[in-house]
Amino acid sequence: MEAQNVEVAALVQKIAALHADIAKLPSLSPSPVVDALFTNLVMACVPPSPVDVTKLSPDAQRMREELIRLCSDAEGHLEVHYADMLAAFDNPLDHLGRFPYFSNYINLSKLEYDLLVRYVPGLAPSRIAFVGSGPLPFSSLVLAARHLPNALFDNYDRCGAANDRARKLVRADEGLRKRMSFHTADVANLTDELRKYDVVFLAALVGMAAEDKAKVVAHLGRHMADGAALVVRSAHGARGFLYPIVDPEDIRRGGFDVLAVYHPDDEVINSVIIARKIDAHAKGLQNGHAHARGAVPIVSPPCKCCKMEANALQKREEMATTELSI
């Protein structure tokens, strides 16, 4: 335990130093200095680590929250830069590999599709929503082209300029253009529209604070169709310095059955949570209690943090089962 504490302290110190350097930058637009700092940050956060970012000191928590905002801003600048670059080609889709992290989206989209097929058997989605699609909607493009060739995709982003850039990417592909729609809207303002989707994907940076993410999930739970699937991107371990961590319990409280949690240990940064909207009758039977179906399967390669998380979930499930049986 002492060795782990030393390891965690050294990691937090290293990340805090990178945060200080990034915060001093006059611009987060792509440049050799910006690229080098964020590369170093990712390299520090990707290896397996015993750190639990939810238990950091208040100062470290504030640093982490600010760092996630900086990462979000930098990611936005990077996507705008490459969206404009790709738009200059006759067929932008032929050049998506120029984006330095395109392979990550290929692997993440395959992971999400495989998890959906495994944990939502019989799913054959005809209409999909991606919330927080941005100017480079790689996830929708990869899913549409490689895994769900018959589905329609509605991409939502609050930024109209981002949607304008995204539309340019599919302009030369008639088939994909007919299946891809882009809508400028805040998910909080979507109600009846959400009922038509078989699957809703929630981007990692939609609702960066835990309470904001929980509100988004609860809103989806009120308006999605019963039985529809929800795919939520999260983070685990030190990767929680790059992206927000989503508590599966917040998803449950939002009206969903959490089917699986996956924490990658490779170049895929985001964790994936697969859930399904509970029908109104089942939700009424729960009467505000947590689910009593057994612990959520953590289907990723095991690590100490995963084992502790699984044990905690199991205890909560046992308590919920006891309460429901009284």
Coordinates of C-alpha atoms in Angstrom, one line a residue:
M1 CA 0.0 0.0 0.0
E2 CA 2.8 2.4 0.8
A3 CA 4.5 1.7 -2.5
Q4 CA 1.2 2.5 -4.2
N5 CA 0.8 5.7 -2.3
V6 CA 4.3 6.8 -3.4
E7 CA 3.4 5.9 -7.0
V8 CA 0.2 7.9 -6.9
A9 CA 1.9 10.9 -5.4
A10 CA 4.6 10.9 -8.0
L11 CA 2.0 10.6 -10.8
V12 CA -0.1 13.5 -9.4
Q13 CA 3.0 15.6 -9.1
K14 CA 4.0 14.9 -12.7
I15 CA 0.5 15.7 -14.0
A16 CA 0.3 18.9 -11.9
A17 CA 3.5 20.1 -13.5
L18 CA 2.2 19.4 -17.0
H19 CA -1.1 21.2 -16.0
A20 CA 0.9 24.2 -15.0
D21 CA 2.8 24.3 -18.3
I22 CA -0.3 23.8 -20.3
A23 CA -2.2 26.5 -18.4
K24 CA 0.6 29.0 -19.3
L25 CA 0.2 28.5 -23.0
P26 CA -1.1 31.6 -24.9
S27 CA -3.1 29.4 -27.3
L28 CA -4.2 25.7 -27.4
S29 CA -4.3 25.6 -31.2
P30 CA -2.1 22.9 -32.7
S31 CA 1.6 23.7 -32.6
P32 CA 4.8 21.8 -31.8
V33 CA 4.8 23.0 -28.2
V34 CA 1.1 22.3 -27.6
D35 CA 1.3 18.9 -29.3
A36 CA 4.4 17.9 -27.2
L37 CA 2.8 18.9 -23.9
F38 CA -0.4 17.0 -24.6
T39 CA 1.5 14.0 -25.9
N40 CA 3.4 13.9 -22.6
L41 CA 0.2 14.2 -20.7
V42 CA -1.4 11.3 -22.5
M43 CA 1.7 9.2 -22.1
A44 CA 1.6 9.8 -18.3
C45 CA -2.1 8.9 -18.0
V46 CA -2.5 5.9 -20.2
P47 CA -0.4 3.2 -18.3
P48 CA -2.3 1.3 -15.7
S49 CA -2.2 3.1 -12.3
P50 CA -3.6 2.5 -8.8
V51 CA -4.8 6.1 -8.6
D52 CA -8.4 6.8 -7.8
V53 CA -9.0 10.4 -8.9
T54 CA -12.2 10.6 -6.9
K55 CA -10.1 10.4 -3.7
L56 CA -7.6 13.1 -4.5
S57 CA -7.1 16.1 -2.2
P58 CA -9.3 19.2 -2.9
D59 CA -6.4 21.0 -4.5
A60 CA -5.6 18.0 -6.8
Q61 CA -9.3 17.7 -7.6
R62 CA -9.4 21.4 -8.7
M63 CA -6.3 20.8 -10.8
R64 CA -7.9 17.8 -12.5
E65 CA -11.1 19.6 -13.3
E66 CA -9.2 22.5 -14.8
L67 CA -7.0 20.0 -16.8
I68 CA -10.1 18.3 -18.2
R69 CA -11.4 21.7 -19.4
L70 CA -8.0 22.5 -21.0
C71 CA -8.0 19.1 -22.7
S72 CA -11.5 19.7 -24.0
D73 CA -10.5 23.1 -25.4
A74 CA -7.4 21.7 -27.0
E75 CA -9.3 18.8 -28.5
G76 CA -11.8 21.3 -30.0
H77 CA -9.0 23.3 -31.6
L78 CA -7.4 20.2 -33.0
E79 CA -10.7 19.0 -34.5
V80 CA -11.4 22.3 -36.1
H81 CA -7.9 22.4 -37.6
Y82 CA -8.2 19.0 -39.1
A83 CA -11.8 19.4 -40.2
D84 CA -10.8 22.5 -42.2
M85 CA -7.8 20.6 -43.6
L86 CA -9.9 17.6 -44.7
A87 CA -12.6 19.8 -46.2
A88 CA -10.0 21.0 -48.8
F89 CA -10.0 17.5 -50.4
D90 CA -12.4 16.5 -53.1
N91 CA -13.5 13.6 -50.9
P92 CA -12.6 14.2 -47.3
L93 CA -13.5 10.7 -46.3
D94 CA -10.6 9.3 -48.3
H95 CA -8.1 11.2 -46.0
L96 CA -9.5 10.7 -42.5
G97 CA -6.2 8.8 -41.6
R98 CA -4.4 12.2 -41.6
F99 CA -5.9 12.9 -38.2
P100 CA -3.3 11.7 -35.7
Y101 CA -5.7 9.8 -33.5
F102 CA -8.0 8.3 -36.1
S103 CA -7.0 4.8 -35.3
N104 CA -8.2 5.4 -31.7
Y105 CA -11.7 6.2 -33.1
I106 CA -11.6 3.0 -35.2
N107 CA -10.8 0.9 -32.2
L108 CA -13.2 2.7 -29.8
S109 CA -16.1 2.4 -32.3
K110 CA -15.4 -1.3 -32.8
L111 CA -15.3 -1.8 -29.0
E112 CA -18.6 0.0 -28.6
Y113 CA -20.2 -2.0 -31.4
D114 CA -18.9 -5.3 -30.0
L115 CA -20.2 -4.5 -26.5
L116 CA -23.6 -3.5 -27.9
V117 CA -23.9 -6.8 -29.8
R118 CA -22.8 -8.8 -26.8
Y119 CA -24.9 -7.1 -24.1
V120 CA -28.0 -6.0 -26.1
P121 CA -28.8 -9.3 -28.0
G122 CA -31.1 -8.9 -30.9
L123 CA -30.3 -5.2 -31.3
A124 CA -30.7 -4.1 -34.9
P125 CA -30.8 -0.3 -34.7
S126 CA -32.4 1.6 -37.6
R127 CA -31.9 5.1 -36.0
I128 CA -29.0 6.3 -33.8
A129 CA -28.3 9.5 -32.1
F130 CA -24.8 10.7 -31.3
V131 CA -24.8 13.5 -28.7
G132 CA -21.7 15.8 -28.8
S133 CA -20.6 14.9 -32.3
G134 CA -18.3 17.9 -32.9
P135 CA -16.7 19.1 -36.2
L136 CA -15.1 15.7 -36.7
P137 CA -17.8 13.1 -36.1
F138 CA -15.4 10.2 -36.5
S139 CA -17.4 7.8 -34.3
S140 CA -20.6 8.2 -36.4
L141 CA -18.6 7.9 -39.6
V142 CA -16.8 4.7 -38.5
L143 CA -19.9 3.1 -37.1
A144 CA -22.0 3.9 -40.2
A145 CA -19.4 2.7 -42.6
R146 CA -18.0 -0.3 -40.8
H147 CA -20.6 -1.7 -38.4
L148 CA -24.1 -0.3 -38.9
P149 CA -24.5 0.1 -42.7
N150 CA -28.3 0.3 -42.6
A151 CA -28.8 2.7 -39.8
L152 CA -29.5 6.4 -39.9
F153 CA -27.4 8.7 -37.8
D154 CA -28.5 12.0 -36.2
N155 CA -25.6 13.9 -34.8
Y156 CA -26.2 16.6 -32.2
D157 CA -23.9 19.4 -31.2
R158 CA -24.5 22.8 -29.6
C159 CA -22.1 24.5 -32.0
G160 CA -23.5 25.4 -35.4
A161 CA -20.0 25.9 -36.8
A162 CA -19.1 22.4 -35.8
N163 CA -22.0 21.0 -37.6
D164 CA -21.2 23.0 -40.7
R165 CA -17.7 21.6 -40.7
A166 CA -19.0 18.1 -40.2
R167 CA -21.4 18.3 -43.1
K168 CA -18.6 19.1 -45.5
L169 CA -16.9 15.8 -44.6
V170 CA -19.7 13.7 -46.1
R171 CA -20.5 16.0 -49.1
A172 CA -18.8 13.7 -51.7
D173 CA -20.3 10.4 -50.4
E174 CA -24.0 10.3 -51.5
G175 CA -24.8 7.2 -49.6
L176 CA -23.3 8.3 -46.3
R177 CA -24.6 11.9 -46.8
K178 CA -28.2 10.5 -47.0
R179 CA -27.7 8.6 -43.7
M180 CA -26.0 11.4 -41.8
S181 CA -27.9 14.4 -40.3
F182 CA -26.4 17.2 -38.2
H183 CA -28.5 19.2 -35.7
T184 CA -27.6 22.2 -33.7
A185 CA -29.2 21.6 -30.3
D186 CA -28.5 21.2 -26.6
V187 CA -29.5 17.7 -25.5
A188 CA -31.3 19.3 -22.6
N189 CA -33.8 20.7 -25.1
L190 CA -34.5 17.4 -26.8
T191 CA -37.6 15.6 -25.6
D192 CA -39.9 13.7 -28.1
E193 CA -37.0 13.4 -30.6
L194 CA -35.2 11.1 -28.3
R195 CA -38.0 8.5 -28.4
K196 CA -37.2 7.5 -32.0
Y197 CA -33.7 6.2 -31.4
D198 CA -32.7 2.6 -30.8
V199 CA -29.3 3.7 -29.5
V200 CA -28.0 6.9 -28.1
F201 CA -24.2 7.6 -27.8
L202 CA -23.1 10.1 -25.2
A203 CA -19.7 11.7 -25.9
A204 CA -17.2 11.9 -23.1
L205 CA -17.2 15.7 -22.9
V206 CA -20.9 16.3 -22.8
G207 CA -21.4 17.3 -19.2
M208 CA -17.9 17.5 -17.9
A209 CA -18.8 17.9 -14.2
A210 CA -20.2 14.8 -12.5
E211 CA -23.4 16.6 -11.6
D212 CA -23.9 17.9 -15.1
K213 CA -23.3 14.4 -16.6
A214 CA -25.9 13.0 -14.2
K215 CA -28.4 15.6 -15.3
V216 CA -27.9 14.7 -18.9
V217 CA -28.3 11.0 -18.2
A218 CA -31.5 11.7 -16.2
H219 CA -32.9 13.7 -19.0
L220 CA -32.2 10.9 -21.5
G221 CA -33.8 8.5 -19.1
R222 CA -37.0 10.6 -19.0
H223 CA -37.3 10.8 -22.8
M224 CA -35.6 7.8 -24.5
A225 CA -37.8 4.9 -25.5
D226 CA -38.1 1.9 -23.2
G227 CA -35.6 -0.7 -24.1
A228 CA -33.4 1.7 -26.1
A229 CA -29.6 1.3 -25.5
L230 CA -27.3 4.0 -24.1
V231 CA -23.6 4.1 -24.7
V232 CA -21.7 6.3 -22.3
R233 CA -18.0 7.2 -22.6
S234 CA -16.1 7.5 -19.3
A235 CA -12.6 7.1 -18.0
H236 CA -10.7 5.0 -15.4
G237 CA -7.6 5.3 -13.3
A238 CA -5.2 8.0 -14.4
R239 CA -7.2 8.5 -17.6
G240 CA -9.6 10.3 -15.4
F241 CA -7.2 13.3 -15.7
L242 CA -8.1 13.5 -19.4
Y243 CA -11.8 12.8 -19.4
P244 CA -14.7 12.9 -16.8
I245 CA -15.4 9.7 -14.9
V246 CA -19.0 8.5 -15.0
D247 CA -20.4 6.6 -12.0
P248 CA -22.6 3.7 -13.1
E249 CA -24.8 4.5 -10.2
D250 CA -25.7 7.8 -11.8
I251 CA -26.8 6.0 -14.9
R252 CA -28.9 3.6 -12.9
R253 CA -30.5 6.5 -11.0
G254 CA -31.3 8.0 -14.4
G255 CA -33.5 5.1 -15.3
F256 CA -31.2 2.7 -17.0
D257 CA -30.2 -0.9 -16.5
V258 CA -26.4 -0.9 -16.5
L259 CA -25.3 -3.9 -18.5
A260 CA -21.5 -3.7 -18.7
V261 CA -18.5 -1.5 -17.9
Y262 CA -15.3 -1.8 -19.9
H263 CA -12.0 -0.2 -19.0
P264 CA -9.5 -0.6 -21.8
D265 CA -5.8 -1.1 -21.0
D266 CA -4.5 -0.3 -24.5
E267 CA -4.4 2.9 -26.7
V268 CA -8.1 3.3 -26.4
I269 CA -8.5 6.1 -23.8
N270 CA -12.2 6.0 -22.9
S271 CA -14.0 3.5 -20.8
V272 CA -17.4 2.4 -22.2
I273 CA -20.6 1.9 -20.2
I274 CA -23.5 0.0 -21.9
A275 CA -26.9 0.5 -20.5
R276 CA -30.6 0.1 -21.5
K277 CA -33.6 2.2 -20.7
I278 CA -35.8 0.5 -18.1
D279 CA -39.5 0.3 -19.0
A280 CA -41.9 2.3 -16.9
H281 CA -43.4 -0.7 -15.2
A282 CA -40.0 -2.1 -14.1
K283 CA -38.9 1.3 -12.9
G284 CA -42.0 1.5 -10.8
L285 CA -41.3 -1.8 -9.2
Q286 CA -37.8 -0.6 -8.2
N287 CA -39.4 2.2 -6.2
G288 CA -36.2 4.3 -6.1
H289 CA -33.9 1.4 -5.2
A290 CA -30.8 0.3 -7.1
H291 CA -31.1 -2.6 -9.4
A292 CA -31.1 -6.1 -7.9
R293 CA -29.9 -8.1 -10.9
G294 CA -26.4 -8.7 -9.6
A295 CA -23.2 -6.8 -9.9
V296 CA -22.5 -4.9 -13.2
P297 CA -20.0 -7.0 -15.1
I298 CA -16.6 -5.2 -15.5
V299 CA -15.6 -7.0 -18.7
S300 CA -12.2 -5.3 -19.2
P301 CA -8.8 -6.7 -18.3
P302 CA -8.8 -6.9 -14.4
C303 CA -6.9 -4.4 -12.3
K304 CA -6.9 -3.6 -8.6
C305 CA -9.2 -0.6 -9.1
C306 CA -11.6 -2.8 -11.1
K307 CA -11.7 -5.4 -8.4
M308 CA -12.4 -2.8 -5.7
E309 CA -15.1 -1.3 -7.9
A310 CA -16.7 -4.7 -8.5
N311 CA -16.7 -5.5 -4.8
A312 CA -18.3 -2.2 -4.0
L313 CA -21.0 -2.7 -6.6
Q314 CA -21.7 -6.2 -5.4
K315 CA -22.2 -4.9 -1.8
R316 CA -24.6 -2.2 -3.0
E317 CA -26.5 -4.8 -5.0
E318 CA -26.8 -7.1 -2.0
M319 CA -28.1 -4.3 0.1
A320 CA -30.6 -3.3 -2.6
T321 CA -31.8 -7.0 -2.8
T322 CA -32.2 -7.1 1.0
E323 CA -34.3 -3.9 1.0
L324 CA -36.5 -5.1 -1.9
S325 CA -37.2 -8.4 -0.1
I326 CA -38.4 -6.7 3.1

